[in-house]
mmCIF file of C-alpha atoms in Angstrom:
data_model
loop_
_atom_site.group_PDB
_atom_site.id
_atom_site.type_symbol
_atom_site.label_atom_id
_atom_site.label_comp_id
_atom_site.label_asym_id
_atom_site.label_seq_id
_atom_site.Cartn_x
_atom_site.Cartn_y
_atom_site.Cartn_z
ATOM 1 C CA UNK A 113 26.061 -36.743 40.948
ATOM 2 C CA UNK A 114 25.429 -33.736 38.633
ATOM 3 C CA UNK A 115 26.285 -30.298 40.531
ATOM 4 C CA UNK A 116 22.726 -28.101 40.638
ATOM 5 C CA UNK A 117 22.010 -25.536 38.218
ATOM 6 C CA UNK A 118 21.285 -21.686 39.438
ATOM 7 C CA UNK A 119 19.276 -20.285 36.455
ATOM 8 C CA UNK A 120 17.584 -16.863 37.818
ATOM 9 C CA UNK A 121 14.677 -15.380 35.104
ATOM 10 C CA UNK A 122 13.610 -11.930 36.170
ATOM 11 C CA UNK A 123 10.278 -11.668 34.122
ATOM 12 C CA UNK A 124 10.225 -8.298 34.992
ATOM 13 C CA UNK A 125 13.016 -7.527 32.166
ATOM 14 C CA UNK A 126 12.607 -8.420 28.724
ATOM 15 C CA UNK A 127 16.064 -8.852 26.475
ATOM 16 C CA UNK A 128 14.434 -9.644 23.792
ATOM 17 C CA UNK A 129 15.677 -7.937 20.139
ATOM 18 C CA UNK A 130 13.302 -5.091 19.725
ATOM 19 C CA UNK A 131 12.825 -2.801 16.881
ATOM 20 C CA UNK A 132 15.214 -0.545 15.360
ATOM 21 C CA UNK A 133 13.445 3.078 16.830
ATOM 22 C CA UNK A 134 12.489 1.373 20.136
ATOM 23 C CA UNK A 135 13.546 3.423 23.112
ATOM 24 C CA UNK A 136 15.842 1.555 25.336
ATOM 25 C CA UNK A 137 14.462 -0.262 28.095
ATOM 26 C CA UNK A 138 13.017 1.134 31.388
ATOM 27 C CA UNK A 139 13.824 -0.277 34.658
ATOM 28 C CA UNK A 140 10.956 -0.666 37.136
ATOM 29 C CA UNK A 141 10.487 -2.709 40.548
ATOM 30 C CA UNK A 142 9.494 -6.344 39.920
ATOM 31 C CA UNK A 143 9.274 -9.200 41.341
ATOM 32 C CA UNK A 144 11.684 -12.255 39.343
ATOM 33 C CA UNK A 145 11.814 -16.359 39.712
ATOM 34 C CA UNK A 146 14.401 -18.864 40.593
ATOM 35 C CA UNK A 147 14.443 -21.709 38.192
ATOM 36 C CA UNK A 148 16.363 -24.837 39.374
ATOM 37 C CA UNK A 149 16.836 -27.872 37.603
ATOM 38 C CA UNK A 150 17.522 -30.801 40.122
ATOM 39 C CA UNK A 151 19.844 -33.487 40.437
ATOM 40 C CA UNK A 152 18.268 -36.570 38.337
ATOM 41 C CA UNK A 153 19.259 -38.771 41.009
ATOM 42 C CA UNK A 154 16.180 -37.104 43.368
ATOM 43 C CA UNK A 155 13.089 -38.988 43.621
ATOM 44 C CA UNK A 156 11.138 -36.274 42.554
ATOM 45 C CA UNK A 157 8.185 -36.119 39.469
ATOM 46 C CA UNK A 158 10.058 -33.153 38.089
ATOM 47 C CA UNK A 159 12.834 -32.463 37.612
ATOM 48 C CA UNK A 160 12.890 -28.529 38.160
ATOM 49 C CA UNK A 161 11.105 -26.412 40.929
ATOM 50 C CA UNK A 162 10.928 -22.705 41.385
ATOM 51 C CA UNK A 163 10.799 -20.269 44.213
ATOM 52 C CA UNK A 164 9.434 -16.904 44.946
ATOM 53 C CA UNK A 165 12.150 -13.527 45.147
ATOM 54 C CA UNK A 166 11.343 -10.351 46.961
ATOM 55 C CA UNK A 167 10.884 -7.404 44.836
ATOM 56 C CA UNK A 168 13.965 -6.045 43.754
ATOM 57 C CA UNK A 169 14.574 -2.592 43.669
ATOM 58 C CA UNK A 170 16.581 -2.111 39.860
ATOM 59 C CA UNK A 171 18.212 1.226 40.061
ATOM 60 C CA UNK A 172 17.782 3.744 37.289
ATOM 61 C CA UNK A 173 20.889 4.505 34.653
ATOM 62 C CA UNK A 174 20.777 7.183 31.985
ATOM 63 C CA UNK A 175 21.599 5.610 28.832
ATOM 64 C CA UNK A 176 22.641 6.212 25.607
ATOM 65 C CA UNK A 177 22.532 4.621 22.022
ATOM 66 C CA UNK A 178 24.340 6.177 19.005
ATOM 67 C CA UNK A 179 24.136 5.320 15.471
ATOM 68 C CA UNK A 180 24.318 6.538 11.628
ATOM 69 C CA UNK A 181 22.390 6.273 8.448
ATOM 70 C CA UNK A 182 24.248 6.806 4.887
ATOM 71 C CA UNK A 183 22.957 6.441 1.640
ATOM 72 C CA UNK A 184 25.623 6.800 -1.445
ATOM 73 C CA UNK A 185 24.835 5.938 -5.224
ATOM 74 C CA UNK A 186 25.418 5.879 -8.281
ATOM 75 C CA UNK A 187 23.522 8.217 -10.912
ATOM 76 C CA UNK A 188 22.520 9.253 -14.349
ATOM 77 C CA UNK A 189 19.984 11.564 -15.035
ATOM 78 C CA UNK A 190 18.922 14.205 -17.949
ATOM 79 C CA UNK A 191 19.275 17.820 -17.718
ATOM 80 C CA UNK A 192 15.746 18.164 -17.827
ATOM 81 C CA UNK A 193 14.323 16.081 -14.823
ATOM 82 C CA UNK A 194 14.762 19.099 -12.515
ATOM 83 C CA UNK A 195 14.471 22.201 -15.062
ATOM 84 C CA UNK A 196 12.557 21.244 -17.838
ATOM 85 C CA UNK A 197 13.301 22.629 -20.841
ATOM 86 C CA UNK A 198 12.726 22.169 -24.660
ATOM 87 C CA UNK A 199 16.654 22.333 -25.447
ATOM 88 C CA UNK A 200 17.927 19.559 -27.088
ATOM 89 C CA UNK A 201 20.162 19.656 -24.022
ATOM 90 C CA UNK A 202 18.159 18.701 -21.372
ATOM 91 C CA UNK A 203 17.996 15.024 -22.917
ATOM 92 C CA UNK A 204 21.508 14.375 -21.886
ATOM 93 C CA UNK A 205 22.282 13.045 -18.912
ATOM 94 C CA UNK A 206 24.500 13.521 -16.329
ATOM 95 C CA UNK A 207 26.973 10.965 -14.487
ATOM 96 C CA UNK A 208 28.325 10.991 -11.301
ATOM 97 C CA UNK A 209 28.651 9.213 -7.862
ATOM 98 C CA UNK A 210 27.180 10.746 -5.128
ATOM 99 C CA UNK A 211 26.969 11.145 -1.172
ATOM 100 C CA UNK A 212 23.186 11.918 -0.647
ATOM 101 C CA UNK A 213 22.879 11.110 3.294
ATOM 102 C CA UNK A 214 24.980 10.501 5.343
ATOM 103 C CA UNK A 215 23.634 11.089 9.585
ATOM 104 C CA UNK A 216 24.708 10.664 12.781
ATOM 105 C CA UNK A 217 22.188 9.765 15.145
ATOM 106 C CA UNK A 218 22.409 9.717 18.571
ATOM 107 C CA UNK A 219 19.597 8.634 21.482
ATOM 108 C CA UNK A 220 19.144 8.159 25.124
ATOM 109 C CA UNK A 221 17.013 7.510 28.321
ATOM 110 C CA UNK A 222 17.488 10.682 30.674
ATOM 111 C CA UNK A 223 14.572 9.310 33.275
ATOM 112 C CA UNK A 224 12.465 6.109 33.435
ATOM 113 C CA UNK A 225 9.974 8.622 31.407
ATOM 114 C CA UNK A 226 11.778 11.393 29.351
ATOM 115 C CA UNK A 227 14.361 10.062 26.625
ATOM 116 C CA UNK A 228 15.617 12.220 23.850
ATOM 117 C CA UNK A 229 16.918 11.783 20.175
ATOM 118 C CA UNK A 230 19.267 14.155 18.115
ATOM 119 C CA UNK A 231 20.351 13.482 14.279
ATOM 120 C CA UNK A 232 22.081 15.472 11.452
ATOM 121 C CA UNK A 233 22.646 15.399 8.166
ATOM 122 C CA UNK A 234 24.767 16.731 5.118
ATOM 123 C CA UNK A 235 22.549 19.815 3.994
ATOM 124 C CA UNK A 236 23.471 19.449 0.077
ATOM 125 C CA UNK A 237 24.374 16.160 -1.822
ATOM 126 C CA UNK A 238 28.350 15.298 -2.250
ATOM 127 C CA UNK A 239 29.208 14.964 -5.707
ATOM 128 C CA UNK A 240 27.985 16.076 -8.567
ATOM 129 C CA UNK A 241 24.695 18.455 -8.314
ATOM 130 C CA UNK A 242 21.962 19.313 -10.507
ATOM 131 C CA UNK A 243 23.180 22.193 -11.990
ATOM 132 C CA UNK A 244 27.093 19.911 -13.024
ATOM 133 C CA UNK A 245 29.129 21.469 -10.656
ATOM 134 C CA UNK A 246 30.745 19.033 -8.141
ATOM 135 C CA UNK A 247 30.326 19.515 -4.308
ATOM 136 C CA UNK A 248 33.480 17.975 -2.080
ATOM 137 C CA UNK A 249 32.282 19.834 1.491
ATOM 138 C CA UNK A 250 29.909 20.053 2.912
ATOM 139 C CA UNK A 251 29.037 20.976 6.989
ATOM 140 C CA UNK A 252 26.430 18.892 8.035
ATOM 141 C CA UNK A 253 23.677 20.034 10.210
ATOM 142 C CA UNK A 254 21.664 19.892 12.837
ATOM 143 C CA UNK A 255 18.665 17.941 11.422
ATOM 144 C CA UNK A 256 16.172 16.582 14.662
ATOM 145 C CA UNK A 257 16.450 17.645 18.138
ATOM 146 C CA UNK A 258 13.799 16.352 20.328
ATOM 147 C CA UNK A 259 13.021 15.522 24.054
ATOM 148 C CA UNK A 260 10.283 12.687 24.450
ATOM 149 C CA UNK A 261 8.057 12.853 28.028
ATOM 150 C CA UNK A 262 5.782 9.971 28.174
ATOM 151 C CA UNK A 263 3.038 10.840 31.023
ATOM 152 C CA UNK A 264 1.315 7.789 30.173
ATOM 153 C CA UNK A 265 0.326 4.863 26.867
ATOM 154 C CA UNK A 266 -2.569 7.640 25.440
ATOM 155 C CA UNK A 267 -0.119 10.861 26.721
ATOM 156 C CA UNK A 268 3.314 11.420 25.522
ATOM 157 C CA UNK A 269 4.550 15.210 24.852
ATOM 158 C CA UNK A 270 7.774 15.298 21.652
ATOM 159 C CA UNK A 271 8.895 19.302 22.055
ATOM 160 C CA UNK A 272 11.773 20.225 19.763
ATOM 161 C CA UNK A 273 13.206 20.300 16.101
ATOM 162 C CA UNK A 274 11.209 17.315 14.821
ATOM 163 C CA UNK A 275 9.972 15.586 11.644
ATOM 164 C CA UNK A 276 6.422 17.212 10.454
ATOM 165 C CA UNK A 277 4.165 15.722 8.653
ATOM 166 C CA UNK A 278 -0.388 14.925 7.780
ATOM 167 C CA UNK A 279 0.709 11.814 6.134
ATOM 168 C CA UNK A 280 3.023 8.797 6.101
ATOM 169 C CA UNK A 281 4.924 8.864 3.187
ATOM 170 C CA UNK A 282 6.005 12.255 5.525
ATOM 171 C CA UNK A 283 6.811 10.582 8.807
ATOM 172 C CA UNK A 284 8.539 7.384 7.700
ATOM 173 C CA UNK A 285 12.167 7.060 8.678
ATOM 174 C CA UNK A 286 14.698 7.775 5.772
ATOM 175 C CA UNK A 287 16.171 3.889 6.543
ATOM 176 C CA UNK A 288 12.161 2.157 6.274
ATOM 177 C CA UNK A 289 12.031 3.292 3.005
ATOM 178 C CA UNK A 290 10.633 1.019 -0.134
ATOM 179 C CA UNK A 291 11.072 3.348 -3.072
ATOM 180 C CA UNK A 292 14.710 5.025 -3.583
ATOM 181 C CA UNK A 293 13.492 8.033 -1.662
ATOM 182 C CA UNK A 294 10.548 10.317 -0.314
ATOM 183 C CA UNK A 295 8.184 11.236 -2.893
ATOM 184 C CA UNK A 296 7.800 14.546 -5.102
ATOM 185 C CA UNK A 297 4.507 15.791 -3.475
ATOM 186 C CA UNK A 298 3.756 14.843 -0.036
ATOM 187 C CA UNK A 299 5.265 17.669 1.523
ATOM 188 C CA UNK A 300 6.522 19.804 -1.110
ATOM 189 C CA UNK A 301 6.641 23.250 0.462
ATOM 190 C CA UNK A 302 8.358 22.156 4.070
ATOM 191 C CA UNK A 303 11.666 20.810 2.844
ATOM 192 C CA UNK A 304 13.973 23.941 3.163
ATOM 193 C CA UNK A 305 14.648 27.705 4.756
ATOM 194 C CA UNK A 306 13.584 29.321 1.661
ATOM 195 C CA UNK A 307 9.969 27.131 0.977
ATOM 196 C CA UNK A 308 6.764 28.623 1.821
ATOM 197 C CA UNK A 309 6.691 26.727 5.545
ATOM 198 C CA UNK A 310 10.254 27.633 6.484
ATOM 199 C CA UNK A 311 10.966 23.998 6.571
ATOM 200 C CA UNK A 312 14.365 21.946 7.325
ATOM 201 C CA UNK A 313 14.385 18.420 5.283
ATOM 202 C CA UNK A 314 10.558 18.408 6.636
ATOM 203 C CA UNK A 315 11.414 19.003 10.193
ATOM 204 C CA UNK A 316 10.112 22.454 11.876
ATOM 205 C CA UNK A 317 10.277 23.746 15.378
ATOM 206 C CA UNK A 318 7.204 22.703 18.078
ATOM 207 C CA UNK A 319 5.368 20.390 20.621
ATOM 208 C CA UNK A 320 3.830 17.459 19.515
ATOM 209 C CA UNK A 321 1.030 15.244 21.426
ATOM 210 C CA UNK A 322 0.877 11.934 20.884
ATOM 211 C CA UNK A 323 -0.776 8.866 22.319
ATOM 212 C CA UNK A 324 -2.798 5.339 21.949
ATOM 213 C CA UNK A 325 -5.991 4.146 22.317
ATOM 214 C CA UNK A 326 -8.663 1.453 22.197
ATOM 215 C CA UNK A 327 -5.956 -1.589 22.937
ATOM 216 C CA UNK A 328 -3.044 0.462 21.053
ATOM 217 C CA UNK A 329 -5.451 0.516 17.506
ATOM 218 C CA UNK A 330 -5.780 4.650 17.285
ATOM 219 C CA UNK A 331 -3.314 6.713 17.355
ATOM 220 C CA UNK A 332 -3.179 10.690 17.674
ATOM 221 C CA UNK A 333 -0.701 13.091 17.372
ATOM 222 C CA UNK A 334 -1.555 16.823 17.187
ATOM 223 C CA UNK A 335 1.616 19.730 17.448
ATOM 224 C CA UNK A 336 1.979 23.470 17.158
ATOM 225 C CA UNK A 337 5.093 24.993 15.330
ATOM 226 C CA UNK A 338 7.088 27.866 13.993
ATOM 227 C CA UNK A 339 6.026 27.406 10.489
ATOM 228 C CA UNK A 340 6.073 30.402 8.202
ATOM 229 C CA UNK A 341 7.513 33.656 10.030
ATOM 230 C CA UNK A 342 9.067 36.737 8.679
ATOM 231 C CA UNK A 343 8.352 38.910 11.710
ATOM 232 C CA UNK A 344 8.121 37.187 14.873
ATOM 233 C CA UNK A 345 4.082 38.041 14.810
ATOM 234 C CA UNK A 346 2.775 35.029 12.518
ATOM 235 C CA UNK A 347 0.018 32.373 14.267
ATOM 236 C CA UNK A 348 1.879 28.778 14.879
ATOM 237 C CA UNK A 349 1.291 26.391 12.607
ATOM 238 C CA UNK A 350 -1.066 23.402 13.405
ATOM 239 C CA UNK A 351 -0.114 20.176 12.452
ATOM 240 C CA UNK A 352 -2.621 16.754 13.130
ATOM 241 C CA UNK A 353 -3.037 13.102 12.255
ATOM 242 C CA UNK A 354 -5.772 10.509 13.553
ATOM 243 C CA UNK A 355 -4.798 6.908 12.403
ATOM 244 C CA UNK A 356 -6.576 3.250 13.316
ATOM 245 C CA UNK A 357 -5.122 0.535 13.326
ATOM 246 C CA UNK A 358 -7.282 -2.762 11.852
ATOM 247 C CA UNK A 359 -4.287 -5.293 12.742
ATOM 248 C CA UNK A 360 -0.962 -5.117 14.180
ATOM 249 C CA UNK A 361 -0.368 -1.752 16.476
ATOM 250 C CA UNK A 362 2.546 0.523 15.065
ATOM 251 C CA UNK A 363 4.170 2.502 17.917
ATOM 252 C CA UNK A 364 7.728 3.528 16.364
ATOM 253 C CA UNK A 365 7.874 8.101 16.169
ATOM 254 C CA UNK A 366 8.974 7.046 12.282
ATOM 255 C CA UNK A 367 6.710 4.609 10.409
ATOM 256 C CA UNK A 368 7.767 2.282 8.123
ATOM 257 C CA UNK A 369 7.770 1.879 4.106
ATOM 258 C CA UNK A 370 7.929 -1.502 4.330
ATOM 259 C CA UNK A 371 8.101 -4.149 7.094
ATOM 260 C CA UNK A 372 9.245 -7.572 4.722
ATOM 261 C CA UNK A 373 6.888 -9.617 5.937
ATOM 262 C CA UNK A 374 7.125 -8.644 9.352
ATOM 263 C CA UNK A 375 4.179 -8.586 11.061
ATOM 264 C CA UNK A 376 0.977 -7.551 9.508
ATOM 265 C CA UNK A 377 -0.576 -4.127 9.238
ATOM 266 C CA UNK A 378 -3.958 -2.756 7.292
ATOM 267 C CA UNK A 379 -3.948 1.447 8.454
ATOM 268 C CA UNK A 380 -5.872 4.187 7.180
ATOM 269 C CA UNK A 381 -5.668 7.791 8.759
ATOM 270 C CA UNK A 382 -6.311 10.886 7.905
ATOM 271 C CA UNK A 383 -4.795 14.679 8.492
ATOM 272 C CA UNK A 384 -4.629 18.120 8.371
ATOM 273 C CA UNK A 385 -1.974 21.189 7.955
ATOM 274 C CA UNK A 386 -2.792 24.739 8.494
ATOM 275 C CA UNK A 387 -1.415 28.088 9.056
ATOM 276 C CA UNK A 388 -2.710 30.897 8.535
ATOM 277 C CA UNK A 389 -4.821 31.335 5.047
ATOM 278 C CA UNK A 390 -2.756 27.717 4.258
ATOM 279 C CA UNK A 391 -4.831 24.331 4.399
ATOM 280 C CA UNK A 392 -3.997 21.056 3.541
ATOM 281 C CA UNK A 393 -5.855 17.828 4.267
ATOM 282 C CA UNK A 394 -4.978 14.155 3.273
ATOM 283 C CA UNK A 395 -5.861 10.961 4.081
ATOM 284 C CA UNK A 396 -3.906 8.126 3.185
ATOM 285 C CA UNK A 397 -3.759 3.633 3.863
ATOM 286 C CA UNK A 398 -0.972 1.907 4.574
ATOM 287 C CA UNK A 399 -1.395 -2.523 3.861
ATOM 288 C CA UNK A 400 1.446 -4.846 4.750
ATOM 289 C CA UNK A 401 0.742 -8.093 5.096
ATOM 290 C CA UNK A 402 2.128 -11.787 3.556
ATOM 291 C CA UNK A 403 0.950 -13.331 0.719
ATOM 292 C CA UNK A 404 1.382 -16.743 -0.137
ATOM 293 C CA UNK A 405 4.294 -18.192 0.462
ATOM 294 C CA UNK A 406 7.034 -16.601 -1.426
ATOM 295 C CA UNK A 407 6.537 -13.630 1.123
ATOM 296 C CA UNK A 408 4.488 -10.480 1.666
ATOM 297 C CA UNK A 409 2.836 -7.563 -0.257
ATOM 298 C CA UNK A 410 3.144 -3.937 0.398
ATOM 299 C CA UNK A 411 0.673 -1.042 -0.555
ATOM 300 C CA UNK A 412 1.272 2.264 0.533
ATOM 301 C CA UNK A 413 -1.618 5.054 -1.254
ATOM 302 C CA UNK A 414 -2.467 8.631 -0.027
ATOM 303 C CA UNK A 415 -4.504 11.726 -1.152
ATOM 304 C CA UNK A 416 -3.920 15.379 -0.837
ATOM 305 C CA UNK A 417 -5.605 18.723 -1.134
ATOM 306 C CA UNK A 418 -4.073 21.739 -0.419
ATOM 307 C CA UNK A 419 -4.092 25.701 -0.751
ATOM 308 C CA UNK A 420 -2.222 28.859 0.468
ATOM 309 C CA UNK A 421 -5.891 30.629 0.001
ATOM 310 C CA UNK A 422 -6.588 34.265 -1.658
ATOM 311 C CA UNK A 423 -6.435 36.865 0.965
ATOM 312 C CA UNK A 424 -3.954 39.312 -0.869
ATOM 313 C CA UNK A 425 -3.952 41.602 2.108
ATOM 314 C CA UNK A 426 -2.796 39.934 4.525
ATOM 315 C CA UNK A 427 1.440 40.230 5.126
ATOM 316 C CA UNK A 428 0.899 36.176 6.414
ATOM 317 C CA UNK A 429 -0.976 35.444 3.521
ATOM 318 C CA UNK A 430 0.269 31.659 1.583
ATOM 319 C CA UNK A 431 -1.961 32.946 -1.674
ATOM 320 C CA UNK A 432 1.201 33.013 -4.369
ATOM 321 C CA UNK A 433 3.090 30.621 -2.339
ATOM 322 C CA UNK A 434 0.938 27.898 -2.408
ATOM 323 C CA UNK A 435 -1.610 27.394 -5.322
ATOM 324 C CA UNK A 436 -4.848 25.370 -5.199
ATOM 325 C CA UNK A 437 -4.285 21.734 -5.920
ATOM 326 C CA UNK A 438 -4.087 18.015 -5.219
ATOM 327 C CA UNK A 439 -1.772 15.359 -5.103
ATOM 328 C CA UNK A 440 -2.368 11.021 -5.542
ATOM 329 C CA UNK A 441 0.554 8.613 -4.841
ATOM 330 C CA UNK A 442 0.608 5.346 -4.656
ATOM 331 C CA UNK A 443 3.233 2.236 -4.386
ATOM 332 C CA UNK A 444 3.457 -1.078 -4.556
ATOM 333 C CA UNK A 445 5.873 -3.639 -4.098
ATOM 334 C CA UNK A 446 6.030 -7.876 -3.391
ATOM 335 C CA UNK A 447 8.953 -8.645 -1.037
ATOM 336 C CA UNK A 448 9.960 -12.190 -2.332
ATOM 337 C CA UNK A 449 11.696 -13.641 1.430
ATOM 338 C CA UNK A 450 13.844 -16.504 -0.439
ATOM 339 C CA UNK A 451 16.076 -14.726 -2.397
ATOM 340 C CA UNK A 452 15.549 -10.953 -0.538
ATOM 341 C CA UNK A 453 14.865 -9.596 -3.169
ATOM 342 C CA UNK A 454 11.708 -6.668 -3.588
ATOM 343 C CA UNK A 455 10.200 -5.316 -6.787
ATOM 344 C CA UNK A 456 8.514 -2.119 -6.501
ATOM 345 C CA UNK A 457 6.698 0.677 -8.544
ATOM 346 C CA UNK A 458 5.584 4.240 -7.938
ATOM 347 C CA UNK A 459 2.958 6.843 -9.144
ATOM 348 C CA UNK A 460 2.935 10.457 -8.199
ATOM 349 C CA UNK A 461 0.871 13.316 -9.746
ATOM 350 C CA UNK A 462 0.234 16.980 -8.575
ATOM 351 C CA UNK A 463 -2.534 18.671 -10.524
ATOM 352 C CA UNK A 464 -2.553 22.382 -9.475
ATOM 353 C CA UNK A 465 -5.927 23.931 -9.991
ATOM 354 C CA UNK A 466 -4.916 27.862 -9.208
ATOM 355 C CA UNK A 467 -7.344 30.654 -8.575
ATOM 356 C CA UNK A 468 -6.912 33.680 -10.070
ATOM 357 C CA UNK A 469 -5.188 35.442 -7.309
ATOM 358 C CA UNK A 470 -2.642 32.880 -6.511
ATOM 359 C CA UNK A 471 -1.422 32.623 -10.223
ATOM 360 C CA UNK A 472 -0.781 36.581 -10.554
ATOM 361 C CA UNK A 473 -0.468 37.973 -14.029
ATOM 362 C CA UNK A 474 -0.161 34.899 -15.779
ATOM 363 C CA UNK A 475 -3.580 33.286 -17.109
ATOM 364 C CA UNK A 476 -4.697 30.161 -14.342
ATOM 365 C CA UNK A 477 -4.869 28.241 -16.778
ATOM 366 C CA UNK A 478 -1.245 28.369 -17.947
ATOM 367 C CA UNK A 479 0.074 28.511 -14.910
ATOM 368 C CA UNK A 480 -1.311 25.260 -13.576
ATOM 369 C CA UNK A 481 -0.085 23.458 -17.262
ATOM 370 C CA UNK A 482 3.446 24.777 -16.128
ATOM 371 C CA UNK A 483 3.295 23.428 -12.628
ATOM 372 C CA UNK A 484 1.567 20.251 -12.948
ATOM 373 C CA UNK A 485 4.162 17.131 -12.958
ATOM 374 C CA UNK A 486 4.067 13.875 -12.723
ATOM 375 C CA UNK A 487 6.292 10.907 -11.198
ATOM 376 C CA UNK A 488 6.402 7.009 -12.645
ATOM 377 C CA UNK A 489 8.987 5.030 -11.406
ATOM 378 C CA UNK A 490 9.665 1.046 -10.480
ATOM 379 C CA UNK A 491 12.464 -0.211 -9.157
ATOM 380 C CA UNK A 492 14.282 -3.640 -7.293
ATOM 381 C CA UNK A 493 15.495 -3.687 -3.688
ATOM 382 C CA UNK A 494 17.956 -6.484 -2.699
ATOM 383 C CA UNK A 495 18.244 -6.682 1.471
ATOM 384 C CA UNK A 496 21.635 -8.208 2.566
ATOM 385 C CA UNK A 497 20.361 -7.957 5.647
ATOM 386 C CA UNK A 498 16.731 -6.054 5.760
ATOM 387 C CA UNK A 499 16.482 -2.321 6.741
ATOM 388 C CA UNK A 500 20.514 -2.428 7.603
ATOM 389 C CA UNK A 501 22.041 -3.174 5.159
ATOM 390 C CA UNK A 502 20.846 -2.720 1.393
ATOM 391 C CA UNK A 503 21.043 -2.227 -2.336
ATOM 392 C CA UNK A 504 18.695 -0.522 -4.372
ATOM 393 C CA UNK A 505 18.060 -0.062 -8.260
ATOM 394 C CA UNK A 506 15.806 2.149 -10.021
ATOM 395 C CA UNK A 507 14.683 4.201 -12.358
ATOM 396 C CA UNK A 508 11.885 7.468 -12.314
ATOM 397 C CA UNK A 509 10.498 9.520 -15.162
ATOM 398 C CA UNK A 510 8.868 13.075 -14.614
ATOM 399 C CA UNK A 511 6.718 14.205 -17.179
ATOM 400 C CA UNK A 512 6.305 18.653 -17.294
ATOM 401 C CA UNK A 513 3.748 20.524 -19.486
ATOM 402 C CA UNK A 514 6.476 22.445 -21.411
ATOM 403 C CA UNK A 515 5.631 25.957 -23.188
ATOM 404 C CA UNK A 516 6.714 25.311 -27.211
ATOM 405 C CA UNK A 517 4.068 28.766 -27.454
ATOM 406 C CA UNK A 518 2.385 31.344 -25.843
ATOM 407 C CA UNK A 519 -0.844 29.130 -24.785
ATOM 408 C CA UNK A 520 0.683 25.690 -26.654
ATOM 409 C CA UNK A 521 2.043 22.829 -24.429
ATOM 410 C CA UNK A 522 3.580 19.901 -25.264
ATOM 411 C CA UNK A 523 4.670 16.752 -22.522
ATOM 412 C CA UNK A 524 8.348 16.491 -22.485
ATOM 413 C CA UNK A 525 9.334 13.318 -19.673
ATOM 414 C CA UNK A 526 12.826 12.674 -18.408
ATOM 415 C CA UNK A 527 13.946 10.260 -16.587
ATOM 416 C CA UNK A 528 16.665 9.653 -13.633
ATOM 417 C CA UNK A 529 18.469 5.851 -13.043
ATOM 418 C CA UNK A 530 19.911 5.300 -9.536
ATOM 419 C CA UNK A 531 21.953 2.672 -7.819
ATOM 420 C CA UNK A 532 21.996 3.192 -4.173
ATOM 421 C CA UNK A 533 23.306 1.138 -1.184
ATOM 422 C CA UNK A 534 22.261 1.671 2.218
ATOM 423 C CA UNK A 535 23.571 1.065 5.767
ATOM 424 C CA UNK A 536 22.055 1.855 9.081
ATOM 425 C CA UNK A 537 22.666 1.258 12.765
ATOM 426 C CA UNK A 538 20.522 2.252 15.662
#
């Protein structure tokens, strides 16, 4: 006689593979069941039967998770890509190898409702810099350090150093980008300590509320942050975002830039970012959906209006720091699931339309031309293992208005070529 096989299934615990950024599973008090396979010799209509188990208390144990993300590339970049000029040397190509990102990720569950996340970063690439010098030794910095407490699905609080933005691209995870890097203009004033908003690679210190309503279709984010503060008395920076998902819900803290055919997403959002007389209003649309038998399409578009205002009397004024402008952005790609290839294109445009108070001693029309620019590019991604391991080849151009004489400008375009490898685990 075959020996009986006892299979224990606990319906409360899901060990199904979860999204890479999901928090660890939280232990809960649930009821389970036994599934018993009976010997075939027994005269029954079925060879299986089930019996109920009593409620089981599973004690909570704190957990921790480690990971890393690395971007390294070989590149060629014309000197004028970052510092445009009419000098002939601006067309010269700088070549070299760079370690662009090297992050260590640490996360964990502290209690059934509290979790934390920390992340380090190198503050500048290791390799050839934009000035042509070689940088070989960089001390890491703390990039993220946040504590999250989940009161309910509709209300969570995240406190600490965290990614801050009112638009989708500014809230994407670096591992899930479709293009080779983040956009140039989606949060251009929040990148460094000497930026107008005194950010840290898009991060800021503060507290953020987040939640999901309407069957997880509607997501809100609303937070207050330090922003620019020169004497401890500055008004707080307020950032908000409201997104509606018409198809699948999105609950990851960091948005994906492409989903490689996994799921169906159509999300539309509006957002704002304000401090003192600085305002930033935005709207964005993201679409990721299977298209045909070959694979899936990804489209990501956004529009922003920004201004530092015209009040020059306040010591907290942004008037001379952030000129009035609009930003348009579009990414479009298609993932071929068979060969695991994804071609993509990107377009961005930063159109400065400054007020006289913002341009200072420069005529506004001249100020606008010098500070406006656009970016176009495209590339091809190969995914060995999704976002875990991939290779990206890209060519990007940036176009400026370069002065040739007083009130006379000509458009100059400079190129950048990257071959980037990524590995990511968390």
